[in-house]
Short mmCIF file of C-alpha atoms in Angstrom, two decimals:
data_model
loop_
_atom_site.label_atom_id
_atom_site.label_comp_id
_atom_site.label_asym_id
_atom_site.label_seq_id
_atom_site.Cartn_x
_atom_site.Cartn_y
_atom_site.Cartn_z
CA MET S 13 -125.44 -255.34 -111.07
CA ASP S 14 -125.22 -251.13 -110.82
CA LEU S 15 -123.55 -249.94 -108.19
CA ASN S 16 -127.02 -248.58 -106.51
CA ARG S 17 -128.41 -251.55 -105.99
CA LEU S 18 -124.72 -253.33 -104.89
CA VAL S 19 -124.57 -250.47 -102.27
CA ALA S 20 -128.31 -250.47 -100.85
CA TYR S 21 -128.08 -254.26 -100.02
CA SER S 22 -124.68 -254.58 -98.40
CA LEU S 23 -126.10 -251.62 -96.19
CA ARG S 24 -129.05 -253.17 -95.12
CA ILE S 25 -127.39 -256.53 -94.76
CA GLY S 26 -124.98 -254.69 -92.46
CA VAL S 27 -127.44 -253.17 -90.35
CA PHE S 28 -130.03 -256.00 -90.28
CA ALA S 29 -127.35 -258.01 -89.03
CA SER S 30 -125.81 -255.32 -86.25
CA ALA S 31 -129.39 -255.10 -85.00
CA LEU S 32 -130.40 -258.85 -84.91
CA LEU S 33 -127.13 -259.00 -82.80
CA SER S 34 -127.73 -256.31 -80.26
CA MET S 35 -131.13 -257.71 -79.70
CA LEU S 36 -129.36 -260.77 -78.99
CA GLY S 37 -127.14 -259.85 -76.35
CA LEU S 38 -129.76 -257.66 -74.71
CA LEU S 39 -132.06 -260.92 -74.28
CA LEU S 40 -129.17 -262.88 -73.02
CA TRP S 41 -128.00 -259.61 -70.98
CA ALA S 42 -131.72 -260.00 -69.37
CA ALA S 43 -131.59 -263.49 -69.38
CA GLY S 44 -128.58 -263.12 -67.11
CA GLY S 45 -130.38 -260.69 -64.70
CA PHE S 46 -129.22 -257.20 -65.82
CA ASN S 47 -125.70 -257.77 -64.60
CA GLY S 48 -123.33 -254.36 -65.14
CA PHE S 49 -121.33 -254.75 -68.04
CA ALA S 50 -117.35 -253.85 -68.52
CA VAL S 51 -116.71 -251.00 -70.95
CA VAL S 52 -113.07 -252.06 -72.71
CA SER S 53 -110.81 -250.13 -75.17
CA GLY S 54 -108.01 -251.03 -77.35
CA SER S 55 -106.78 -254.48 -77.81
CA ALA S 56 -109.21 -255.90 -75.04
CA ILE S 57 -111.68 -255.40 -77.84
CA VAL S 58 -110.55 -257.76 -79.71
CA SER S 59 -110.88 -260.39 -77.19
CA ALA S 60 -114.59 -259.16 -76.35
CA LEU S 61 -115.12 -259.69 -79.83
CA SER S 62 -113.79 -263.26 -79.37
CA SER S 63 -115.98 -263.89 -76.37
CA ALA S 64 -118.91 -263.11 -78.73
CA PHE S 65 -118.64 -266.87 -80.00
CA MET S 66 -118.93 -268.03 -76.70
CA GLY S 67 -122.39 -266.45 -76.01
CA SER S 68 -120.93 -263.78 -73.84
CA ASP S 69 -124.10 -260.79 -73.96
CA SER S 70 -121.49 -257.78 -74.02
CA GLY S 71 -119.43 -259.57 -76.60
CA ILE S 72 -121.80 -260.13 -78.75
CA ILE S 73 -123.13 -256.39 -78.37
CA TYR S 74 -119.42 -255.26 -79.26
CA LEU S 75 -119.96 -257.72 -81.99
CA ALA S 76 -122.65 -255.90 -83.70
CA ILE S 77 -120.98 -252.74 -82.87
CA GLY S 78 -117.97 -253.99 -84.92
CA ILE S 79 -120.14 -254.94 -88.18
CA LEU S 80 -122.01 -251.73 -88.21
CA ILE S 81 -118.69 -249.74 -88.23
CA ALA S 82 -117.34 -252.22 -90.68
CA THR S 83 -120.68 -251.77 -93.09
CA PRO S 84 -119.75 -248.31 -94.57
CA VAL S 85 -116.23 -249.00 -94.59
CA PHE S 86 -117.25 -252.06 -96.36
CA ARG S 87 -119.36 -249.81 -99.23
CA VAL S 88 -116.47 -247.87 -99.78
CA ALA S 89 -114.60 -251.04 -100.59
CA ILE S 90 -117.04 -252.22 -102.94
CA SER S 91 -117.41 -248.78 -104.93
CA ALA S 92 -113.39 -249.04 -105.21
CA VAL S 93 -113.70 -252.28 -106.77
CA TYR S 94 -116.74 -251.11 -109.09
CA PHE S 95 -114.98 -248.16 -110.40
CA VAL S 96 -111.81 -250.70 -110.89
CA ASN S 97 -114.09 -252.67 -113.14
CA ALA S 98 -115.77 -249.49 -114.68
CA GLY S 99 -112.53 -248.25 -115.71
CA ASP S 100 -113.19 -245.13 -113.93
CA ARG S 101 -109.79 -244.08 -112.41
CA LYS S 102 -110.62 -240.60 -110.72
CA TYR S 103 -113.00 -242.16 -108.50
CA VAL S 104 -111.15 -245.17 -108.07
CA LEU S 105 -108.60 -242.96 -106.48
CA ILE S 106 -111.25 -240.94 -104.66
CA SER S 107 -112.51 -244.44 -103.13
CA LEU S 108 -108.74 -245.48 -101.70
CA ALA S 109 -108.36 -241.89 -100.40
CA VAL S 110 -111.16 -242.41 -98.04
CA LEU S 111 -110.83 -246.11 -97.36
CA SER S 112 -106.72 -245.28 -96.24
CA MET S 113 -107.89 -242.65 -93.95
CA LEU S 114 -110.69 -245.11 -92.48
CA ILE S 115 -107.90 -248.06 -92.16
CA PHE S 116 -105.59 -244.75 -90.60
CA ALA S 117 -108.79 -244.01 -88.06
CA LEU S 118 -108.62 -247.91 -86.78
CA VAL S 119 -105.12 -248.13 -86.68
CA SER S 120 -104.38 -244.71 -84.64
CA GLY S 121 -107.18 -245.68 -82.53
CA TYR S 122 -106.11 -249.03 -81.63
CA ALA S 123 -102.65 -248.03 -80.83
CA GLY S 124 -103.75 -245.24 -78.38
CA MET X 17 -125.44 -248.07 -63.61
CA LEU X 18 -127.97 -248.63 -66.96
CA GLY X 19 -130.96 -251.13 -66.15
CA PRO X 20 -133.55 -252.54 -67.96
CA VAL X 21 -136.09 -249.35 -68.01
CA ASP X 22 -133.01 -247.18 -69.17
CA VAL X 23 -132.35 -249.92 -71.86
CA LEU X 24 -136.31 -249.75 -72.76
CA VAL X 25 -136.46 -245.69 -72.78
CA ILE X 26 -133.56 -245.00 -74.76
CA LEU X 27 -134.61 -247.73 -77.10
CA LEU X 28 -137.91 -245.87 -77.47
CA VAL X 29 -136.53 -242.44 -77.94
CA SER X 30 -133.97 -243.83 -80.77
CA ILE X 31 -136.84 -244.84 -82.76
CA ILE X 32 -138.37 -241.24 -82.97
CA ALA X 33 -134.70 -239.97 -83.19
CA GLY X 34 -133.81 -242.55 -85.96
CA LEU X 35 -137.29 -241.55 -87.89
CA VAL X 36 -136.49 -237.61 -87.70
CA GLY X 37 -132.75 -238.28 -88.69
CA ALA X 38 -133.96 -240.03 -91.71
CA LEU X 39 -136.46 -237.24 -92.61
CA PHE X 40 -133.95 -234.23 -92.40
CA GLY X 41 -130.71 -235.65 -93.52
CA LEU X 42 -129.65 -236.00 -90.07
CA GLY X 43 -128.20 -238.93 -88.31
CA GLY X 44 -129.95 -238.46 -85.76
CA GLY X 45 -127.46 -237.92 -83.18
CA VAL X 46 -128.94 -233.86 -82.82
CA LEU X 47 -131.62 -235.83 -80.64
CA ILE X 48 -129.76 -238.33 -79.34
CA ILE X 49 -126.95 -236.17 -77.56
CA PRO X 50 -129.61 -234.00 -75.77
CA PHE X 51 -131.78 -236.81 -74.79
CA LEU X 52 -128.77 -239.18 -72.92
CA THR X 53 -127.00 -235.85 -71.58
CA LEU X 54 -130.07 -233.63 -70.34
CA VAL X 55 -132.60 -236.76 -69.25
CA GLU X 56 -130.22 -239.78 -68.76
CA GLY X 57 -127.28 -237.76 -67.29
CA VAL X 58 -125.10 -239.95 -69.33
CA PRO X 59 -121.25 -238.26 -69.65
CA VAL X 60 -120.26 -236.33 -72.63
CA PRO X 61 -117.87 -238.83 -74.07
CA LEU X 62 -120.11 -241.65 -73.38
CA ALA X 63 -123.32 -239.96 -74.85
CA VAL X 64 -121.19 -238.88 -77.86
CA GLY X 65 -119.56 -242.12 -78.51
CA ALA X 66 -123.28 -243.96 -78.12
CA SER X 67 -124.72 -241.66 -80.64
CA ILE X 68 -121.53 -241.50 -82.85
CA VAL X 69 -122.43 -245.37 -83.26
CA SER X 70 -126.19 -244.93 -83.59
CA VAL X 71 -125.42 -242.27 -86.59
CA VAL X 72 -123.50 -245.08 -88.24
CA ALA X 73 -126.75 -247.40 -88.19
CA THR X 74 -129.55 -244.28 -89.55
CA SER X 75 -127.79 -243.16 -92.26
CA SER X 76 -126.93 -246.78 -93.26
CA ALA X 77 -130.42 -247.97 -93.18
CA SER X 78 -131.72 -244.89 -94.60
CA ALA X 79 -128.93 -244.64 -97.16
CA ALA X 80 -129.76 -248.02 -98.58
CA THR X 81 -133.22 -246.68 -99.52
CA TYR X 82 -132.04 -243.68 -100.89
CA VAL X 83 -129.63 -245.48 -102.95
CA GLN X 84 -131.86 -247.67 -104.64
CA ASP X 85 -134.38 -244.66 -105.58
CA HIS X 86 -131.37 -243.08 -107.25
CA LEU X 87 -132.06 -240.14 -105.01
CA THR X 88 -128.07 -240.38 -103.77
CA ASN X 89 -125.60 -238.98 -106.02
CA LEU X 90 -123.19 -241.18 -105.21
CA ARG X 91 -119.96 -239.65 -107.33
CA LEU X 92 -120.61 -236.47 -105.55
CA GLY X 93 -120.94 -238.27 -102.01
CA MET X 94 -117.46 -240.51 -102.59
CA PHE X 95 -115.85 -236.94 -103.65
CA LEU X 96 -117.34 -235.12 -100.64
CA GLU X 97 -116.01 -237.96 -98.12
CA ILE X 98 -112.60 -237.05 -98.68
CA GLY X 99 -113.36 -234.15 -96.58
CA THR X 100 -115.97 -235.05 -93.88
CA VAL X 101 -114.05 -238.39 -93.28
CA ALA X 102 -110.59 -236.25 -92.64
CA GLY X 103 -112.63 -233.65 -90.68
CA ALA X 104 -114.47 -236.46 -88.10
CA ILE X 105 -110.69 -238.21 -87.53
CA THR X 106 -109.63 -234.58 -86.38
CA GLY X 107 -112.53 -233.89 -84.42
CA ALA X 108 -112.75 -237.73 -82.54
CA PHE X 109 -109.39 -237.05 -81.67
CA VAL X 110 -109.49 -233.16 -80.62
CA ALA X 111 -112.86 -233.99 -78.56
CA VAL X 112 -110.68 -235.15 -75.46
CA PHE X 113 -108.97 -231.71 -74.80
CA LEU X 114 -112.35 -229.85 -74.69
CA PRO X 115 -114.53 -229.43 -71.34
CA PRO X 116 -117.88 -230.92 -71.67
CA SER X 117 -119.43 -227.45 -70.95
CA ALA X 118 -117.54 -226.08 -74.14
CA LEU X 119 -119.31 -228.73 -76.05
CA PHE X 120 -122.52 -228.02 -75.05
CA VAL X 121 -122.32 -224.73 -75.93
CA LEU X 122 -120.86 -225.60 -79.12
CA PHE X 123 -123.42 -227.93 -79.74
CA GLY X 124 -126.12 -225.44 -79.17
CA LEU X 125 -124.89 -222.94 -81.51
CA ILE X 126 -124.52 -225.17 -84.29
CA LEU X 127 -127.99 -226.47 -84.35
CA LEU X 128 -129.10 -222.91 -84.13
CA TYR X 129 -126.91 -221.70 -86.88
CA ALA X 130 -128.46 -224.83 -88.83
CA THR X 131 -132.09 -223.57 -88.26
CA ILE X 132 -131.50 -219.96 -89.39
CA VAL X 133 -129.53 -221.25 -92.83
CA MET X 134 -132.01 -224.07 -93.03
CA ILE X 135 -135.79 -221.42 -92.59
CA ARG X 136 -133.99 -218.81 -94.63
CA ALA X 137 -133.26 -221.02 -97.84
CA ARG X 138 -136.79 -221.64 -98.08
CA GLY X 139 -137.64 -221.16 -102.02
CA ILE X 140 -134.45 -222.06 -103.69
CA ASP X 141 -135.57 -225.59 -103.79
CA PHE X 142 -135.12 -226.23 -107.53
CA PRO X 143 -132.19 -223.66 -108.96
CA ASP X 144 -131.97 -223.17 -112.51
CA ASN X 145 -128.99 -222.40 -114.96
CA VAL X 146 -126.45 -223.27 -112.29
CA MET X 147 -123.04 -223.56 -114.06
CA PRO X 148 -120.73 -226.11 -113.08
CA ASP X 149 -117.37 -224.96 -111.93
CA ARG X 150 -114.18 -226.90 -113.07
CA LEU X 151 -113.64 -229.50 -110.52
CA SER X 152 -117.62 -230.20 -110.80
CA ARG X 153 -117.47 -230.79 -114.75
CA ILE X 154 -113.62 -232.51 -114.29
CA LEU X 155 -115.43 -234.92 -112.00
CA ALA X 156 -119.07 -235.02 -113.57
CA LEU X 157 -120.71 -234.27 -110.49
CA GLY X 158 -124.05 -233.14 -112.31
CA SER X 159 -126.85 -235.56 -112.43
CA GLN X 160 -130.61 -235.89 -112.48
CA TYR X 161 -133.39 -237.84 -110.29
CA GLU X 162 -137.28 -238.12 -110.22
CA ASP X 163 -138.73 -236.25 -107.96
CA HIS X 164 -142.44 -238.01 -106.76
CA SER X 165 -143.94 -234.94 -105.53
CA LEU X 166 -143.29 -232.95 -108.42
CA LYS X 167 -143.86 -236.17 -110.63
CA ARG X 168 -140.86 -234.99 -113.33
CA VAL X 169 -137.41 -235.92 -113.59
CA VAL X 170 -134.99 -232.63 -111.86
CA LYS X 171 -131.64 -232.26 -113.84
CA TYR X 172 -129.29 -230.40 -111.37
CA GLU X 173 -125.52 -229.06 -111.86
CA VAL X 174 -123.10 -228.57 -108.87
CA THR X 175 -121.06 -225.62 -108.22
CA ARG X 176 -118.86 -224.09 -106.01
CA THR X 177 -117.27 -227.53 -105.21
CA PRO X 178 -114.29 -226.59 -103.01
CA VAL X 179 -116.18 -224.72 -100.97
CA THR X 180 -118.49 -227.35 -99.96
CA VAL X 181 -115.39 -229.76 -99.41
CA PHE X 182 -113.82 -227.55 -96.95
CA VAL X 183 -117.08 -227.02 -95.55
CA GLY X 184 -117.46 -230.95 -95.65
CA TYR X 185 -114.30 -230.95 -93.64
CA LEU X 186 -115.44 -228.46 -90.84
CA ALA X 187 -118.64 -230.70 -90.39
CA GLY X 188 -116.52 -233.93 -90.36
CA ILE X 189 -115.01 -232.21 -87.24
CA VAL X 190 -118.07 -231.41 -85.63
CA SER X 191 -119.46 -234.98 -86.40
CA GLY X 192 -116.33 -236.40 -84.66
CA LEU X 193 -116.49 -233.74 -81.30
CA LEU X 194 -120.28 -233.80 -80.91
CA GLY X 195 -121.62 -237.58 -82.44
CA VAL X 196 -124.05 -235.96 -84.56
CA GLY X 197 -123.89 -236.68 -88.12
CA GLY X 198 -123.07 -233.73 -89.54
CA GLY X 199 -126.12 -233.23 -91.84
CA ILE X 200 -127.11 -229.73 -90.36
CA ILE X 201 -124.01 -228.55 -91.53
CA ASN X 202 -123.66 -230.09 -95.18
CA VAL X 203 -126.91 -230.28 -96.27
CA PRO X 204 -127.77 -226.15 -96.08
CA THR X 205 -124.41 -225.77 -98.12
CA MET X 206 -124.89 -228.09 -100.64
CA ASN X 207 -127.96 -226.64 -101.14
CA LEU X 208 -127.02 -222.92 -100.72
CA VAL X 209 -123.91 -222.72 -102.05
CA SER X 210 -123.44 -225.55 -104.32
CA LYS X 211 -127.06 -225.54 -105.59
CA ILE X 212 -127.89 -229.23 -105.09
CA PRO X 213 -131.52 -229.93 -105.08
CA VAL X 214 -132.74 -230.25 -101.49
CA LYS X 215 -133.54 -234.06 -101.68
CA VAL X 216 -130.58 -234.86 -103.38
CA ALA X 217 -128.74 -233.00 -101.18
CA SER X 218 -130.22 -234.66 -98.18
CA ALA X 219 -130.21 -238.34 -99.46
CA THR X 220 -126.43 -237.64 -100.65
CA SER X 221 -125.64 -236.33 -96.89
CA ASN X 222 -126.94 -239.24 -95.35
CA PHE X 223 -125.09 -241.30 -97.51
CA MET X 224 -121.87 -239.82 -96.38
CA ILE X 225 -122.52 -239.23 -92.63
CA GLY X 226 -122.47 -243.33 -92.84
CA VAL X 227 -118.65 -243.24 -93.59
CA THR X 228 -117.99 -239.95 -91.95
CA ALA X 229 -119.47 -241.58 -88.46
CA ALA X 230 -117.41 -244.82 -88.56
CA ALA X 231 -114.13 -243.11 -89.00
CA SER X 232 -115.27 -241.24 -85.52
CA ALA X 233 -116.93 -244.49 -84.09
CA SER X 234 -113.60 -246.77 -84.33
CA VAL X 235 -111.74 -243.80 -82.44
CA TYR X 236 -114.13 -243.99 -79.70
CA LEU X 237 -114.58 -247.53 -79.59
CA LEU X 238 -111.43 -248.23 -79.31
CA ARG X 239 -110.95 -245.30 -76.74
CA GLY X 240 -113.50 -247.11 -74.27
CA ASP X 241 -115.96 -244.33 -74.80
CA VAL X 242 -118.78 -246.67 -76.38
CA HIS X 243 -120.78 -248.49 -73.88
CA PRO X 244 -122.66 -251.84 -75.28
CA LEU X 245 -125.98 -251.23 -73.12
CA LEU X 246 -125.95 -247.64 -74.49
CA ALA X 247 -125.02 -248.58 -78.19
CA ALA X 248 -127.42 -251.65 -78.16
CA PRO X 249 -130.68 -250.05 -77.88
CA LEU X 250 -129.83 -247.12 -79.91
CA ILE X 251 -128.92 -249.54 -82.64
CA ILE X 252 -131.44 -251.56 -82.74
CA GLY X 253 -134.24 -248.25 -82.36
CA VAL X 254 -132.56 -246.00 -84.97
CA ALA X 255 -132.21 -248.62 -87.15
CA GLY X 256 -135.99 -249.51 -87.11
CA GLY X 257 -136.86 -245.82 -87.13
CA ALA X 258 -134.82 -244.54 -90.35
CA LEU X 259 -136.45 -247.42 -92.33
CA ILE X 260 -140.05 -246.18 -91.45
CA GLY X 261 -138.38 -242.70 -91.97
CA THR X 262 -137.25 -242.77 -95.87
CA ARG X 263 -140.97 -243.80 -96.97
CA VAL X 264 -141.92 -240.56 -95.76
CA LEU X 265 -139.19 -238.19 -97.24
CA LYS X 266 -140.78 -239.39 -100.71
CA VAL X 267 -144.46 -237.65 -99.73
CA THR X 268 -143.55 -234.84 -98.13
CA PRO X 269 -143.50 -231.00 -99.44
CA PRO X 270 -140.18 -229.80 -98.96
CA THR X 271 -140.91 -226.65 -97.60
CA ARG X 272 -142.98 -227.80 -94.53
CA VAL X 273 -139.95 -230.30 -93.90
CA LYS X 274 -138.03 -227.53 -93.34
CA VAL X 275 -139.91 -225.62 -91.12
CA ALA X 276 -140.76 -228.37 -88.77
CA PHE X 277 -136.95 -229.04 -89.05
CA GLY X 278 -135.99 -225.52 -87.56
CA VAL X 279 -138.73 -225.58 -85.28
CA LEU X 280 -137.73 -229.01 -83.64
CA LEU X 281 -133.71 -227.74 -83.98
CA ALA X 282 -134.04 -224.11 -82.04
CA VAL X 283 -135.80 -225.61 -79.00
CA ILE X 284 -132.74 -228.18 -79.07
CA SER X 285 -129.93 -225.49 -79.56
CA LEU X 286 -131.42 -223.40 -76.49
CA LEU X 287 -131.36 -226.20 -74.20
CA MET X 288 -127.93 -227.09 -74.80
CA ILE X 289 -126.57 -223.57 -74.43
CA LEU X 290 -128.49 -223.41 -71.13
CA LYS X 291 -127.07 -226.71 -69.82
CA GLY X 292 -123.65 -225.13 -71.36
CA PHE X 293 -123.60 -222.17 -68.81
CA SER X 294 -124.21 -224.51 -66.04
CA LEU X 295 -127.99 -223.68 -65.55
CA PRO X 296 -129.79 -226.08 -64.18
CA VAL X 297 -131.98 -227.81 -67.18
CA VAL X 298 -134.27 -230.26 -65.67
CA LEU X 299 -136.14 -232.05 -68.18
#
C-alpha cells in the first residue's frame, strides 16, 4: 500500500473513533441527567482514561480526546516506518525528529 | 456551567467551522475561538484548549481526503512540521504567561494580516519558472498534482524553503498560543514565498496542522485546560463539517475561495481586537 492511502486510512479511523466515543460520552451524560464534569490534569487524566472502561461519561470523552491527539502522532510513526522501508534516510530522520518533539510535548506536559 | 443547550449550540457552530476550515486550509479554530469567547463567554485558556483539540479533528478529517487525492505534498509537509511542531510546543508553554487581552489583540492582528496577504495574493496561483533552492533540491520537495477545475496536471517547484520553515515555526507559536491551526500564516507564506500552488499549499498546511495542534493539545490537555463538555461537541461537529468541506474545495475556483475567505477574516479580526481593548462586544 502506498503512503498516501496508509496515511488517509489511519487519519480517518482515528477521527471516526474519536467522534463516535465523543457521541457516546455525551449520550451517557444526557442519560445521567446532565451532571457537571470535573476537568482533570496531569496524572489524573490517566485515571480518567481508565474510568472510561467502567462506563464513565467524562472518562469516555477523555478517551476520545486521547485517541484524537494520538491520531496524527500515529501518522508520523507510520510515515517513519514507510520511509525506513523505502530506504529514504533523509525522511526517516525528518519523521523521527517530529516524533521525538511530539513525545517531548507529552512528557513535559505530564511532568508539569 | 455548561448545559445541554450550550453543548448543542457548540455542536452546530462547529459543523460550520469545520466546513469553512476545510475550505480555506484552516483548522476551524479561527471561528471557534471567537465563538467560544465572544458568544459563549468561555475563559480564554479553556477556549484555546478545546479549540486546539478540535483543530486536530478538522485537520485529520480533511487531510485524509486531500492525501488520498494526492493534493498534499507529504514530503514537504513532513519537513515543514519540524518548524511548526517546535513552535506549537513553544506557544503552548508561553501562553500561560500572557494576559487574555493580549491574546485577543494578537488573534485579531494575525487574522487581519492574513486577510491582507490573501487578498493581495490573487492572481499568482500557478507560478511558472520557479527555481528550487538547494534545500528543496536535496529533499526533492517539488511535485505535481491534478487540478480538477483546470483539468490538467500542474507541476511545481518549491523555492526559498528556509524562509517558509522559519515562518512555520512562528505559525506554530501562534497555533499553540491561540488554539488555531496556523494555516492563516502557513498558506500565504507557502504560496507567496515558496511559490507553491494555493491548492497544494492549502492541503499540505491542513496536513501539517494535525501534528502541530496535537503537540500543543497534549500540553493543554495535561495542564487541565481541555474541558470534556467543550471538546466533545467540537470533535463531533468539526469532523462532520470537514468531511463535507473537502468535497467543495475540488470544484470552487481559487479566486472566489480567497475573496470569501478575506471578507470573513476581516470581520472576525475587528471583533476580536475590540474585545481585547475591553470594549463591550456583545453578540
